[in-house]
Short mmCIF file of C-alpha atoms (C1' of nucleotides) in Angstrom, two decimals:
data_model
loop_
_atom_site.label_atom_id
_atom_site.label_comp_id
_atom_site.label_asym_id
_atom_site.label_seq_id
_atom_site.Cartn_x
_atom_site.Cartn_y
_atom_site.Cartn_z
CA UNK X 1 -26.75 12.73 -2.05
CA UNK X 2 -24.98 10.63 0.53
CA UNK X 3 -21.22 10.94 0.76
CA UNK X 4 -19.37 7.64 0.95
CA UNK X 5 -16.30 7.40 3.12
CA UNK X 6 -13.09 5.48 2.73
CA UNK X 7 -12.92 3.59 5.96
CA UNK X 8 -10.25 1.09 6.94
CA UNK X 9 -12.77 -1.76 6.75
CA UNK X 10 -13.87 -0.80 3.24
CA UNK X 11 -10.26 -0.49 2.09
CA UNK X 12 -9.46 -3.90 3.54
CA UNK X 13 -12.41 -5.49 1.74
CA UNK X 14 -11.38 -3.90 -1.54
CA UNK X 15 -7.84 -5.22 -1.09
CA UNK X 16 -9.22 -8.73 -0.67
CA UNK X 17 -11.07 -8.37 -3.96
CA UNK X 18 -7.97 -6.94 -5.62
CA UNK X 19 -5.92 -9.96 -4.61
CA UNK X 20 -8.55 -12.51 -5.69
CA UNK X 21 -9.02 -13.66 -9.25
CA UNK X 22 -12.30 -15.39 -8.42
CA UNK X 23 -15.60 -14.33 -6.93
CA UNK X 24 -15.84 -14.43 -3.13
CA UNK X 25 -18.60 -15.22 -0.66
CA UNK X 26 -19.22 -13.23 2.50
CA UNK X 27 -17.69 -16.05 4.53
CA UNK X 28 -14.56 -16.20 2.39
CA UNK X 29 -14.07 -12.46 2.73
CA UNK X 30 -14.56 -12.67 6.48
CA UNK X 31 -11.87 -15.35 6.78
CA UNK X 32 -9.37 -13.32 4.81
CA UNK X 33 -10.05 -10.17 6.82
CA UNK X 34 -9.04 -11.77 10.12
CA UNK X 35 -11.23 -9.71 12.44
CA UNK X 36 -10.52 -6.37 10.83
CA UNK X 37 -14.19 -5.66 11.36
CA UNK X 38 -17.51 -7.20 12.38
CA UNK X 39 -19.46 -9.71 10.29
CA UNK X 40 -22.32 -7.23 9.94
CA UNK X 41 -19.97 -4.53 8.69
CA UNK X 42 -18.87 -6.77 5.83
CA UNK X 43 -22.50 -7.20 4.78
CA UNK X 44 -22.97 -3.45 4.84
CA UNK X 45 -19.78 -2.77 2.91
CA UNK X 46 -20.78 -5.32 0.27
CA UNK X 47 -24.17 -3.66 -0.07
CA UNK X 48 -22.55 -0.28 -0.55
CA UNK X 49 -20.00 -1.55 -3.07
CA UNK X 50 -22.76 -3.20 -5.10
CA UNK X 51 -24.75 0.03 -5.04
CA UNK X 52 -21.72 2.04 -6.12
CA UNK X 53 -21.15 -0.41 -8.98
CA UNK X 54 -17.70 -1.35 -7.71
CA UNK X 55 -18.51 -5.02 -7.23
CA UNK X 56 -21.34 -7.20 -8.52
CA UNK X 57 -23.37 -9.91 -6.89
CA UNK X 58 -23.56 -13.40 -8.35
CA UNK X 59 -26.01 -16.01 -7.13
CA UNK X 60 -24.91 -19.49 -7.87
CA UNK X 61 -26.93 -22.53 -8.95
CA UNK X 62 -26.59 -24.09 -5.51
CA UNK X 63 -28.02 -20.97 -3.88
CA UNK X 64 -24.74 -19.52 -2.62
CA UNK X 65 -24.07 -15.84 -3.17
CA UNK X 66 -20.71 -14.45 -4.24
CA UNK X 67 -19.26 -11.09 -5.15
CA UNK X 68 -16.66 -10.03 -7.69
CA UNK X 69 -14.98 -6.81 -8.68
CA UNK X 70 -16.37 -5.18 -11.78
CA UNK X 71 -14.07 -4.68 -14.72
CA UNK X 72 -14.71 -1.18 -16.00
CA UNK X 73 -11.69 -1.06 -18.27
CA UNK X 74 -13.43 -0.45 -21.55
CA UNK X 75 -16.88 0.82 -20.80
CA UNK X 76 -18.12 4.13 -19.53
CA UNK X 77 -21.37 2.74 -18.31
CA UNK X 78 -20.89 -0.60 -16.68
CA UNK X 79 -23.11 -3.46 -17.71
CA UNK X 80 -23.15 -6.67 -15.75
CA UNK X 81 -24.30 -8.75 -18.64
CA UNK X 82 -21.37 -11.07 -18.83
CA UNK X 83 -21.30 -14.73 -17.95
CA UNK X 84 -19.93 -16.49 -14.91
CA UNK X 85 -18.43 -19.92 -14.67
CA UNK X 86 -18.96 -22.06 -11.61
CA UNK X 87 -16.68 -25.08 -11.20
CA UNK X 88 -18.40 -28.16 -9.82
CA UNK X 89 -15.13 -29.50 -8.46
CA UNK X 90 -13.26 -26.58 -6.82
CA UNK X 91 -16.38 -24.37 -6.49
CA UNK X 92 -14.54 -21.35 -7.77
CA UNK X 93 -16.53 -18.76 -9.65
CA UNK X 94 -14.84 -16.76 -12.35
CA UNK X 95 -16.12 -14.03 -14.64
CA UNK X 96 -16.18 -14.88 -18.32
CA UNK X 97 -16.00 -11.28 -19.47
CA UNK X 98 -15.83 -12.26 -23.10
CA UNK X 99 -18.90 -14.51 -23.13
CA UNK X 100 -22.07 -12.65 -24.00
CA UNK X 101 -25.08 -14.80 -24.83
CA UNK X 102 -27.43 -13.96 -27.66
CA UNK X 103 -31.11 -14.80 -27.33
CA UNK X 104 -34.54 -13.96 -28.64
CA UNK X 105 -37.24 -12.92 -26.15
CA UNK X 106 -40.99 -13.31 -26.43
CA UNK X 107 -42.86 -10.03 -26.80
CA UNK X 108 -44.08 -7.94 -23.90
CA UNK X 109 -41.15 -8.55 -21.62
CA UNK X 110 -38.86 -5.70 -20.60
CA UNK X 111 -35.40 -7.06 -19.83
CA UNK X 112 -33.28 -4.92 -17.52
CA UNK X 113 -30.62 -7.33 -16.41
CA UNK X 114 -29.39 -10.78 -17.28
CA UNK X 115 -27.65 -13.45 -15.27
CA UNK X 116 -25.86 -16.15 -17.18
CA UNK X 117 -24.04 -18.80 -15.20
CA UNK X 118 -22.44 -21.89 -16.66
CA UNK X 119 -21.27 -24.74 -14.52
CA UNK X 120 -19.01 -27.69 -15.12
CA UNK X 121 -15.25 -28.06 -14.86
CA UNK X 122 -12.81 -25.17 -15.03
CA UNK X 123 -9.52 -25.52 -16.97
CA UNK X 124 -7.56 -26.18 -13.79
CA UNK X 125 -9.77 -29.09 -12.67
CA UNK X 126 -10.24 -30.41 -16.20
CA UNK X 127 -6.49 -30.81 -16.59
CA UNK X 128 -6.06 -32.67 -13.34
CA UNK X 129 -8.35 -35.45 -14.63
CA UNK X 130 -11.16 -35.43 -12.14
CA UNK G 1 -32.35 -48.95 -6.58
CA UNK G 2 -34.53 -47.14 -4.09
CA UNK G 3 -38.26 -47.33 -4.53
CA UNK G 4 -40.06 -44.02 -4.30
CA UNK G 5 -43.46 -43.90 -2.70
CA UNK G 6 -46.49 -41.76 -3.45
CA UNK G 7 -47.24 -40.26 -0.09
CA UNK G 8 -50.01 -37.79 0.64
CA UNK G 9 -47.44 -35.06 1.28
CA UNK G 10 -45.71 -35.63 -2.04
CA UNK G 11 -49.04 -35.68 -3.88
CA UNK G 12 -50.04 -32.43 -2.19
CA UNK G 13 -46.79 -30.74 -3.20
CA UNK G 14 -47.21 -31.88 -6.79
CA UNK G 15 -50.75 -30.50 -6.83
CA UNK G 16 -49.44 -27.12 -5.73
CA UNK G 17 -46.99 -27.14 -8.64
CA UNK G 18 -49.75 -28.25 -11.01
CA UNK G 19 -51.91 -25.31 -10.01
CA UNK G 20 -49.11 -22.77 -10.26
CA UNK G 21 -47.95 -21.21 -13.50
CA UNK G 22 -44.87 -19.71 -11.86
CA UNK G 23 -41.91 -21.05 -9.92
CA UNK G 24 -42.39 -21.41 -6.17
CA UNK G 25 -40.13 -21.03 -3.15
CA UNK G 26 -40.15 -23.42 -0.21
CA UNK G 27 -42.00 -20.81 1.84
CA UNK G 28 -44.66 -20.28 -0.81
CA UNK G 29 -45.26 -24.01 -1.05
CA UNK G 30 -45.50 -24.28 2.73
CA UNK G 31 -48.16 -21.55 2.87
CA UNK G 32 -50.26 -23.24 0.20
CA UNK G 33 -50.02 -26.62 1.90
CA UNK G 34 -51.59 -25.39 5.12
CA UNK G 35 -49.91 -27.80 7.54
CA UNK G 36 -50.38 -30.89 5.41
CA UNK G 37 -46.88 -31.83 6.51
CA UNK G 38 -43.80 -30.57 8.31
CA UNK G 39 -41.44 -27.90 6.96
CA UNK G 40 -38.61 -30.43 6.84
CA UNK G 41 -40.72 -32.86 4.84
CA UNK G 42 -41.21 -30.22 2.14
CA UNK G 43 -37.44 -29.83 1.86
CA UNK G 44 -37.04 -33.57 1.51
CA UNK G 45 -39.82 -33.88 -1.05
CA UNK G 46 -38.32 -31.05 -3.10
CA UNK G 47 -34.92 -32.77 -3.03
CA UNK G 48 -36.48 -36.01 -4.22
CA UNK G 49 -38.47 -34.34 -6.98
CA UNK G 50 -35.36 -32.56 -8.24
CA UNK G 51 -33.45 -35.85 -8.22
CA UNK G 52 -36.26 -37.59 -10.08
CA UNK G 53 -36.25 -34.79 -12.66
CA UNK G 54 -39.84 -33.87 -11.96
CA UNK G 55 -39.09 -30.32 -10.86
CA UNK G 56 -36.05 -28.12 -11.32
CA UNK G 57 -34.33 -25.69 -9.00
CA UNK G 58 -33.82 -22.06 -9.94
CA UNK G 59 -31.64 -19.69 -7.97
CA UNK G 60 -32.60 -16.13 -8.45
CA UNK G 61 -30.47 -13.00 -8.78
CA UNK G 62 -31.39 -11.89 -5.29
CA UNK G 63 -30.28 -15.21 -3.82
CA UNK G 64 -33.71 -16.72 -3.37
CA UNK G 65 -34.28 -20.30 -4.50
CA UNK G 66 -37.40 -21.43 -6.34
CA UNK G 67 -38.67 -24.60 -7.93
CA UNK G 68 -40.77 -25.24 -11.02
CA UNK G 69 -42.27 -28.24 -12.71
CA UNK G 70 -40.33 -29.53 -15.68
CA UNK G 71 -42.01 -29.61 -19.03
CA UNK G 72 -41.17 -32.94 -20.59
CA UNK G 73 -43.69 -32.67 -23.39
CA UNK G 74 -41.38 -32.92 -26.36
CA UNK G 75 -38.12 -34.37 -25.18
CA UNK G 76 -37.13 -37.83 -24.18
CA UNK G 77 -34.18 -36.73 -22.18
CA UNK G 78 -34.94 -33.63 -20.22
CA UNK G 79 -32.52 -30.73 -20.37
CA UNK G 80 -32.84 -27.80 -18.00
CA UNK G 81 -31.11 -25.37 -20.28
CA UNK G 82 -33.97 -23.01 -20.79
CA UNK G 83 -34.21 -19.46 -19.51
CA UNK G 84 -36.17 -18.04 -16.60
CA UNK G 85 -37.70 -14.63 -16.23
CA UNK G 86 -37.77 -12.89 -12.89
CA UNK G 87 -40.10 -9.89 -12.57
CA UNK G 88 -38.68 -7.02 -10.53
CA UNK G 89 -42.14 -5.83 -9.66
CA UNK G 90 -44.26 -8.86 -8.75
CA UNK G 91 -41.24 -11.15 -8.12
CA UNK G 92 -42.81 -13.96 -10.08
CA UNK G 93 -40.49 -16.35 -11.84
CA UNK G 94 -41.64 -17.98 -15.04
CA UNK G 95 -39.94 -20.44 -17.33
CA UNK G 96 -39.18 -19.18 -20.82
CA UNK G 97 -39.12 -22.62 -22.39
CA UNK G 98 -38.58 -21.22 -25.86
CA UNK G 99 -35.59 -19.04 -25.02
CA UNK G 100 -32.29 -20.83 -25.46
CA UNK G 101 -29.18 -18.66 -25.45
CA UNK G 102 -26.34 -19.19 -27.86
CA UNK G 103 -22.81 -18.44 -26.74
CA UNK G 104 -19.17 -19.14 -27.46
CA UNK G 105 -16.99 -20.48 -24.64
CA UNK G 106 -13.24 -20.07 -24.16
CA UNK G 107 -11.29 -23.32 -24.53
CA UNK G 108 -10.60 -25.73 -21.72
CA UNK G 109 -13.93 -25.37 -19.99
CA UNK G 110 -16.33 -28.30 -19.76
CA UNK G 111 -19.89 -27.01 -19.50
CA UNK G 112 -22.37 -29.39 -17.89
CA UNK G 113 -25.25 -27.11 -17.04
CA UNK G 114 -26.34 -23.57 -17.71
CA UNK G 115 -28.48 -21.14 -15.79
CA UNK G 116 -29.88 -18.21 -17.69
CA UNK G 117 -32.08 -15.79 -15.81
CA UNK G 118 -33.40 -12.53 -17.18
CA UNK G 119 -34.96 -9.92 -14.97
CA UNK G 120 -37.09 -6.89 -15.66
CA UNK G 121 -40.83 -6.48 -16.05
CA UNK G 122 -43.18 -9.28 -17.01
CA UNK G 123 -46.05 -8.65 -19.48
CA UNK G 124 -48.58 -8.33 -16.66
CA UNK G 125 -46.61 -5.63 -14.82
CA UNK G 126 -45.50 -3.91 -18.01
CA UNK G 127 -49.13 -3.40 -19.05
CA UNK G 128 -50.16 -1.94 -15.73
CA UNK G 129 -47.71 0.96 -16.25
CA UNK G 130 -45.39 0.60 -13.30
"C1'" DA H 1 -52.35 -59.78 7.47
"C1'" DA H 2 -47.42 -59.55 8.01
"C1'" DT H 3 -43.21 -57.54 6.49
"C1'" DT H 4 -40.00 -54.16 4.88
"C1'" DT H 5 -38.15 -49.75 4.63
"C1'" DA H 6 -39.19 -45.17 2.46
"C1'" DA H 7 -40.96 -41.31 4.29
"C1'" DC H 8 -42.41 -38.66 8.20
"C1'" DG H 9 -42.51 -35.50 12.57
"C1'" DC H 10 -40.05 -33.44 15.98
"C1'" DA H 11 -36.30 -31.25 18.09
"C1'" DA H 12 -32.13 -29.30 17.77
"C1'" DC H 13 -28.67 -27.18 15.19
"C1'" DA H 14 -26.02 -24.41 11.53
"C1'" DA H 15 -25.49 -20.92 8.21
"C1'" DT H 16 -26.74 -16.68 6.34
"C1'" DG H 17 -28.66 -12.32 6.39
"C1'" DT H 18 -31.17 -8.22 8.87
"C1'" DT H 19 -32.27 -4.46 12.25
"C1'" DG H 20 -31.96 -1.04 16.09
"C1'" DC H 21 -29.14 1.78 18.61
"C1'" DA H 22 -25.37 3.87 20.91
"C1'" DA H 23 -20.46 4.76 20.00
"C1'" DT H 24 -16.92 5.85 16.76
"C1'" DT H 25 -14.48 8.10 13.16
"C1'" DG H 26 -13.75 10.17 8.34
"C1'" DA H 27 -14.35 14.37 5.98
"C1'" DT H 28 -15.52 19.08 6.02
"C1'" DT H 29 -15.83 23.63 7.98
"C1'" DT H 30 -14.50 27.14 11.11
"C1'" DA B 1 -5.92 22.35 14.87
"C1'" DA B 2 -10.38 21.97 16.96
"C1'" DA B 3 -15.29 21.65 16.25
"C1'" DT B 4 -18.98 19.75 13.70
"C1'" DC B 5 -21.81 16.52 11.15
"C1'" DA B 6 -23.37 12.27 9.72
"C1'" DA B 7 -21.61 8.05 7.57
"C1'" DT B 8 -19.97 4.00 9.41
"C1'" DT B 9 -19.17 0.66 12.96
"C1'" DG B 10 -19.82 -2.93 16.83
"C1'" DC B 11 -22.79 -5.38 19.44
"C1'" DA B 12 -26.78 -7.84 20.57
"C1'" DA B 13 -30.73 -9.76 19.20
"C1'" DC B 14 -33.55 -11.58 15.82
"C1'" DA B 15 -35.37 -13.73 11.22
"C1'" DT B 16 -34.98 -16.85 7.58
"C1'" DT B 17 -33.46 -20.80 5.31
"C1'" DG B 18 -31.68 -25.19 5.17
"C1'" DT B 19 -29.73 -29.60 7.57
"C1'" DT B 20 -29.30 -33.76 10.62
"C1'" DG B 21 -30.42 -37.55 13.88
"C1'" DC B 22 -33.68 -40.59 15.50
"C1'" DG B 23 -37.75 -42.92 16.82
"C1'" DT B 24 -42.32 -43.53 14.62
"C1'" DT B 25 -45.57 -44.02 10.76
"C1'" DA B 26 -47.39 -45.78 6.71
"C1'" DA B 27 -46.84 -47.14 1.57
"C1'" DA B 28 -46.08 -51.09 -1.20
"C1'" DT B 29 -45.01 -55.84 -1.66
"C1'" DT B 30 -45.33 -60.67 -0.26
#
DNA sequence: AATTTAACGCAACAATGTTGCAATTGATTT
DNA sequence: AAATCAATTGCAACATTGTTGCGTTAAATT
């Protein structure tokens, strides 16, 4: 098996995630990194972190892709089946770790993963009367 | 209010949707149209059809965007809150019109729209023992 | 048939993501 | 501490996807 290394670029990316309470796009991460590393390197780090189950990928309704740190606090095996909220006003994406949808599937489908994104107004924007 | 016109390009795009049982990406539509119109025109037609509530936009887990015809059969006012299934093997996306998730939201969020995508194996691929 | 303007084609651009390859550097071994 | 190995990086080049401006075309109405 491949050994993964703790490089300065990877550490820097992880710090950005640590500081952020919301999900981040590649571009947002790049801006915060301030030329710590190349654009391509960020893509590769994100790929690795997703593979290692350290972050997860979220694709938004408008087609944009964001990443967020996984919260492993309570589970041994991490499951990504929680919901995300996408604010139409500030465009922030937050994980709704407590929201787990229930649903009934037709027969003959094998479900491996679910993606549940709700959009509307987040508490912050709702309170400022948009 | 703007008047929308029935152009040959728009009719051709609608025919492609009519023939297809699954959701289609811009690229897939373009291939089926065989130079009926320009690439840009397809984008503009898709935008119009989404606005007119004739098709809906689905953004997939992997970041790809697809479109599918809306099924207005039983409702007056169309709601897009049904689930989609994305097959990991054949990459087809189908609407699961009957699947509607139930969930409980934290306070202070205003939900306008939901996107619920399940991925795994569709009946066709499940039966061929992948 | 004339008129109006929605829709179109084309070109050019912007954003996002990918790939190949030589150089670098983290981790391990000697 | 130096040598070794390969994971990781930077750079350049490319691919894909989506957008915008503008002059032209063609639906729909008069």
